[in-house]
Structure formats: C-alpha cells, structure tokens
Amino acid sequence: MNSRQSFIAKFYPQKIIQSISKKIKLLGISYPYQAIDLLNIRIFTCLFLFCTIILFLPFGYVLAPIITIMIYFIIEYITLDKPIQKRKNRLEEEAIFFFEVLNLNFDAKKNLLVSLEQTTSLIEGELSDEFKKTLSETRLGKNIYESLKNMRERIPSSTINQVLLNLMEKENHGNQIGQTISQQVEYLREKKLQKTKAAISKLPVKISLISSLFLIPFITLMILAPIILDYYLP
C-alpha cells in the first residue's frame, strides 16, 4: 500500500478494510483492485447519488438516505459477493478433473511437489493458476505447507480447502490421502449433478413464464380485435 493509500485508509475502520481485503483475496491472484480502491469507489458513488437525489428528485431528503444505504450494500454484493460465488462454482468444476489427475500422480508414488508440478503443467485453468502461484512461492524459499496455507485464503470453496488441508497434512505427516481426495472429487461431482438437475427442474417454470408473456397479449388481442374493429369501422 503506497503512502497516499495509507493516508486514505485512516478514514476507514480497520475492521472494514480487513473484511474487504479478505473478500478480495477470494477473487484470486489476478484481481486488480485493493480494498481501499473499492471502498473509495463505493463511498464516492454513494455521495454522488445522495447529492443527486437531494437536488433533483421530489422528496429527495426522504429518498436519499434510503436509496443510498441500499446502494451501499448492493455495490459490495455486485463487486465482491456475487463474483466470489461465481468463482467458487468455476473452481469446483475445474477441481473435479484437476484432483483426479493429481491423484493419478500420487498413485505413481510421486511426492507432493512433483505431483503438483506435473498436474499444473498438464491442466490449464484458474485452479491450476492458483497452484502455480503456490509452487512459485516454494521456489522463492517458502515451504509448501505455508504456501498451501496462503492458497486456502484465496479459495472460496470449503470442499477445495479441505483437499488443500489434506495436502498440508500429507506434507507434514506423510499421510496417504488418495482415498480422501477421491471422496472429495465424488462429492463435487455429485454437487454438480444436483445443480444440473435443479436447473433442469426449473426449465418448465421458465418456459411457462415466457409462453405466458407472449401468449397472453396475443390471446387478449384476438378476443378484443372484433370489438375494436366494430368500434372504429363503420
């Protein structure tokens, strides 16, 4: 954090900065903004909105506080909470294949570092990039246990974090974790299947709503057409 950001940070409670920073970590290594950037965007947006409502809307002095508070929380949801949930879903989809390949490397009696290096070299994706970041930290002198611990702070999925915890235990105690990882992969696969089933079950409702939007005006027009024609035509 540079000196300018350090000065601005004094205006925000540390608890809020830490909360936003924690969420930013969950968006991964490629996320370009810091906590202070998002806090500034949110506060200036809300101030601009508050002033605009006060000046240009009837009863603005009543509406401004209500709308501004709503927007204050909506901004955090749109910029952080929703992207975190989407990233969690992406990572869990990637994790199924990634951990299957990693397990194959364990079955070949390769150690943790070699297994991770070979798996990340074969697989592209966001989860693979996170592991590449972890491996790069070990090359700079940090032990793999600490690197995996840091990686857990960047992963929003509790299931993937459980696998990372298993990898940490393997590194510390030499535990055999192939079966445990297989169980987590099976859980992710089942979770994906349930999401697919839920999406399919919602299709009839969506189709019905779309059909209603198009059919009801058309049927109404057919019913009213003779009356309208009789009224306007001699």
Short mmCIF file of C-alpha atoms in Angstrom, two decimals:
data_model
loop_
_atom_site.label_atom_id
_atom_site.label_comp_id
_atom_site.label_asym_id
_atom_site.label_seq_id
_atom_site.Cartn_x
_atom_site.Cartn_y
_atom_site.Cartn_z
CA MET A 1 0.00 0.00 0.00
CA ASN A 2 1.53 3.35 -1.03
CA SER A 3 1.64 6.46 1.17
CA ARG A 4 -1.46 8.01 -0.44
CA GLN A 5 -3.50 4.88 0.16
CA SER A 6 -2.13 4.65 3.72
CA PHE A 7 -3.36 8.20 4.37
CA ILE A 8 -6.82 7.47 2.93
CA ALA A 9 -7.01 4.21 4.88
CA LYS A 10 -7.06 6.20 8.12
CA PHE A 11 -10.60 7.34 7.29
CA TYR A 12 -11.93 3.77 7.26
CA PRO A 13 -12.25 1.43 10.27
CA GLN A 14 -9.64 -1.32 10.16
CA LYS A 15 -12.36 -3.93 10.59
CA ILE A 16 -14.00 -2.86 7.31
CA ILE A 17 -10.66 -2.78 5.45
CA GLN A 18 -9.81 -6.27 6.72
CA SER A 19 -13.25 -7.61 5.75
CA ILE A 20 -12.97 -6.23 2.19
CA SER A 21 -9.35 -7.41 1.89
CA LYS A 22 -10.40 -10.92 2.87
CA LYS A 23 -13.07 -10.96 0.18
CA ILE A 24 -10.63 -9.59 -2.41
CA LYS A 25 -8.27 -12.50 -1.69
CA LEU A 26 -11.12 -14.89 -2.51
CA LEU A 27 -11.28 -13.38 -6.01
CA GLY A 28 -7.84 -14.77 -6.81
CA ILE A 29 -4.39 -13.64 -7.75
CA SER A 30 -5.47 -11.81 -10.90
CA TYR A 31 -7.91 -9.41 -9.21
CA PRO A 32 -6.52 -5.90 -9.91
CA TYR A 33 -8.01 -3.80 -7.08
CA GLN A 34 -7.17 -3.32 -3.42
CA ALA A 35 -9.57 -2.79 -0.53
CA ILE A 36 -9.02 0.97 -0.46
CA ASP A 37 -9.86 1.24 -4.19
CA LEU A 38 -13.22 -0.47 -3.73
CA LEU A 39 -14.02 1.45 -0.55
CA ASN A 40 -13.31 4.75 -2.32
CA ILE A 41 -15.45 3.78 -5.32
CA ARG A 42 -18.31 2.82 -3.03
CA ILE A 43 -18.20 5.91 -0.83
CA PHE A 44 -17.87 8.39 -3.72
CA THR A 45 -20.63 6.67 -5.69
CA CYS A 46 -22.94 6.85 -2.68
CA LEU A 47 -22.10 10.51 -2.03
CA PHE A 48 -22.75 11.42 -5.67
CA LEU A 49 -26.02 9.50 -5.64
CA PHE A 50 -27.10 11.10 -2.35
CA CYS A 51 -26.47 14.62 -3.64
CA THR A 52 -28.17 13.91 -6.98
CA ILE A 53 -31.32 12.59 -5.32
CA ILE A 54 -31.47 15.51 -2.90
CA LEU A 55 -31.14 18.05 -5.72
CA PHE A 56 -33.29 16.57 -8.48
CA LEU A 57 -35.98 14.31 -7.00
CA PRO A 58 -39.16 15.35 -5.20
CA PHE A 59 -38.93 14.39 -1.51
CA GLY A 60 -35.22 13.78 -2.13
CA TYR A 61 -34.39 14.42 1.51
CA VAL A 62 -36.55 11.38 2.37
CA LEU A 63 -35.50 9.12 -0.51
CA ALA A 64 -31.77 9.93 -0.49
CA PRO A 65 -30.83 8.18 2.78
CA ILE A 66 -32.92 5.08 1.96
CA ILE A 67 -31.67 4.65 -1.60
CA THR A 68 -28.06 5.46 -0.67
CA ILE A 69 -27.98 2.83 2.09
CA MET A 70 -29.44 0.24 -0.29
CA ILE A 71 -26.86 1.08 -2.98
CA TYR A 72 -24.07 0.98 -0.37
CA PHE A 73 -24.72 -2.72 0.28
CA ILE A 74 -25.67 -3.57 -3.30
CA ILE A 75 -22.27 -2.32 -4.55
CA GLU A 76 -20.45 -4.77 -2.27
CA TYR A 77 -22.71 -7.59 -3.43
CA ILE A 78 -22.18 -6.80 -7.11
CA THR A 79 -18.42 -6.17 -6.94
CA LEU A 80 -17.44 -8.84 -4.39
CA ASP A 81 -20.06 -11.29 -3.13
CA LYS A 82 -21.53 -12.27 -6.49
CA PRO A 83 -18.13 -12.66 -8.26
CA ILE A 84 -16.89 -14.75 -5.30
CA GLN A 85 -19.84 -17.12 -5.68
CA LYS A 86 -19.27 -17.39 -9.43
CA ARG A 87 -15.57 -18.06 -8.87
CA LYS A 88 -16.40 -20.74 -6.31
CA ASN A 89 -18.58 -22.53 -8.88
CA ARG A 90 -15.85 -22.29 -11.56
CA LEU A 91 -13.15 -23.61 -9.26
CA GLU A 92 -15.28 -26.53 -8.10
CA GLU A 93 -15.97 -27.51 -11.71
CA GLU A 94 -12.25 -27.37 -12.53
CA ALA A 95 -11.37 -29.22 -9.32
CA ILE A 96 -13.03 -32.46 -10.42
CA PHE A 97 -10.60 -33.09 -13.27
CA PHE A 98 -7.62 -31.41 -11.59
CA PHE A 99 -7.72 -33.55 -8.47
CA GLU A 100 -8.36 -36.71 -10.47
CA VAL A 101 -5.13 -36.10 -12.38
CA LEU A 102 -3.34 -35.19 -9.15
CA ASN A 103 -4.50 -38.45 -7.62
CA LEU A 104 -3.06 -40.37 -10.57
CA ASN A 105 0.30 -38.75 -9.87
CA PHE A 106 0.06 -39.80 -6.22
CA ASP A 107 -0.72 -43.35 -7.35
CA ALA A 108 2.53 -43.27 -9.32
CA LYS A 109 4.34 -42.74 -5.97
CA LYS A 110 5.41 -39.20 -6.79
CA ASN A 111 5.91 -36.70 -3.99
CA LEU A 112 3.65 -33.69 -3.46
CA LEU A 113 5.75 -31.08 -5.26
CA VAL A 114 6.42 -33.26 -8.30
CA SER A 115 2.74 -34.27 -8.46
CA LEU A 116 1.60 -30.63 -8.36
CA GLU A 117 4.16 -29.51 -10.94
CA GLN A 118 3.17 -32.23 -13.39
CA THR A 119 -0.55 -31.69 -12.85
CA THR A 120 -0.34 -27.92 -13.36
CA SER A 121 1.76 -28.43 -16.49
CA LEU A 122 -0.98 -30.63 -17.98
CA ILE A 123 -4.05 -28.64 -16.94
CA GLU A 124 -4.96 -25.02 -17.68
CA GLY A 125 -7.44 -23.05 -15.65
CA GLU A 126 -7.98 -20.81 -12.66
CA LEU A 127 -7.35 -23.55 -10.09
CA SER A 128 -4.19 -24.60 -11.89
CA ASP A 129 -3.01 -20.96 -11.85
CA GLU A 130 -3.52 -20.84 -8.08
CA PHE A 131 -1.37 -23.94 -7.66
CA LYS A 132 1.25 -22.44 -9.97
CA LYS A 133 1.33 -19.39 -7.70
CA THR A 134 1.77 -21.72 -4.72
CA LEU A 135 4.62 -23.56 -6.43
CA SER A 136 6.32 -20.28 -7.35
CA GLU A 137 6.26 -19.28 -3.68
CA THR A 138 8.06 -22.52 -2.76
CA ARG A 139 10.74 -21.77 -5.35
CA LEU A 140 11.31 -18.42 -3.63
CA GLY A 141 12.06 -20.17 -0.35
CA LYS A 142 8.69 -20.64 1.34
CA ASN A 143 7.86 -24.23 2.38
CA ILE A 144 4.96 -25.96 0.66
CA TYR A 145 2.92 -26.12 3.88
CA GLU A 146 2.92 -22.32 4.26
CA SER A 147 2.26 -21.82 0.53
CA LEU A 148 -0.79 -24.10 0.66
CA LYS A 149 -1.97 -22.31 3.79
CA ASN A 150 -1.79 -19.00 1.89
CA MET A 151 -3.62 -20.54 -1.05
CA ARG A 152 -6.51 -21.54 1.22
CA GLU A 153 -7.10 -17.84 1.89
CA ARG A 154 -7.63 -17.30 -1.85
CA ILE A 155 -10.10 -20.17 -2.37
CA PRO A 156 -13.83 -19.58 -1.63
CA SER A 157 -14.76 -23.29 -1.78
CA SER A 158 -14.78 -25.21 1.52
CA THR A 159 -14.50 -28.50 -0.39
CA ILE A 160 -11.33 -27.45 -2.23
CA ASN A 161 -9.95 -26.03 1.01
CA GLN A 162 -10.49 -29.41 2.64
CA VAL A 163 -8.37 -31.01 -0.09
CA LEU A 164 -5.69 -28.37 0.46
CA LEU A 165 -5.75 -29.18 4.17
CA ASN A 166 -5.28 -32.86 3.30
CA LEU A 167 -2.30 -31.93 1.11
CA MET A 168 -0.82 -29.96 4.01
CA GLU A 169 -1.22 -32.99 6.28
CA LYS A 170 0.40 -35.19 3.66
CA GLU A 171 3.38 -32.86 3.52
CA ASN A 172 3.70 -32.74 7.32
CA HIS A 173 2.91 -36.33 8.27
CA GLY A 174 3.21 -38.29 5.03
CA ASN A 175 -0.44 -39.40 5.18
CA GLN A 176 -1.90 -41.35 2.28
CA ILE A 177 -4.71 -39.13 1.01
CA GLY A 178 -5.68 -40.70 -2.31
CA GLN A 179 -8.94 -42.09 -0.96
CA THR A 180 -9.80 -38.82 0.81
CA ILE A 181 -9.28 -36.79 -2.37
CA SER A 182 -11.37 -39.31 -4.33
CA GLN A 183 -14.20 -38.79 -1.84
CA GLN A 184 -13.99 -35.02 -2.23
CA VAL A 185 -13.98 -35.35 -6.02
CA GLU A 186 -17.02 -37.61 -5.83
CA TYR A 187 -18.75 -35.05 -3.62
CA LEU A 188 -18.01 -32.28 -6.15
CA ARG A 189 -19.28 -34.45 -8.98
CA GLU A 190 -22.49 -35.18 -7.09
CA LYS A 191 -22.88 -31.49 -6.25
CA LYS A 192 -22.54 -30.59 -9.92
CA LEU A 193 -25.12 -33.23 -10.83
CA GLN A 194 -27.58 -31.85 -8.29
CA LYS A 195 -27.13 -28.33 -9.68
CA THR A 196 -27.81 -29.63 -13.19
CA LYS A 197 -30.94 -31.43 -12.01
CA ALA A 198 -32.12 -28.29 -10.22
CA ALA A 199 -31.58 -26.21 -13.36
CA ILE A 200 -33.49 -28.76 -15.47
CA SER A 201 -36.37 -28.85 -12.97
CA LYS A 202 -36.74 -25.06 -13.30
CA LEU A 203 -37.00 -25.17 -17.09
CA PRO A 204 -40.77 -25.91 -17.26
CA VAL A 205 -41.48 -22.91 -15.00
CA LYS A 206 -39.27 -20.63 -17.11
CA ILE A 207 -40.85 -21.90 -20.33
CA SER A 208 -44.31 -21.35 -18.87
CA LEU A 209 -43.46 -17.79 -17.88
CA ILE A 210 -42.02 -17.00 -21.31
CA SER A 211 -45.02 -18.59 -23.02
CA SER A 212 -47.37 -16.56 -20.84
CA LEU A 213 -45.60 -13.32 -21.69
CA PHE A 214 -46.05 -13.97 -25.41
CA LEU A 215 -49.36 -15.83 -25.50
CA ILE A 216 -51.50 -13.77 -23.12
CA PRO A 217 -51.15 -10.49 -25.10
CA PHE A 218 -51.77 -12.41 -28.34
CA ILE A 219 -54.90 -14.13 -26.99
CA THR A 220 -56.14 -10.86 -25.50
CA LEU A 221 -55.69 -9.14 -28.85
CA MET A 222 -57.62 -11.92 -30.62
CA ILE A 223 -60.50 -11.59 -28.17
CA LEU A 224 -60.64 -7.80 -28.31
CA ALA A 225 -59.99 -7.45 -32.05
CA PRO A 226 -63.64 -7.81 -33.14
CA ILE A 227 -64.75 -5.28 -30.53
CA ILE A 228 -62.06 -2.81 -31.58
CA LEU A 229 -62.91 -3.26 -35.27
CA ASP A 230 -66.64 -2.77 -34.65
CA TYR A 231 -65.91 0.42 -32.74
CA TYR A 232 -63.62 2.02 -35.28
CA LEU A 233 -65.08 0.72 -38.55
CA PRO A 234 -68.49 1.95 -39.79
#
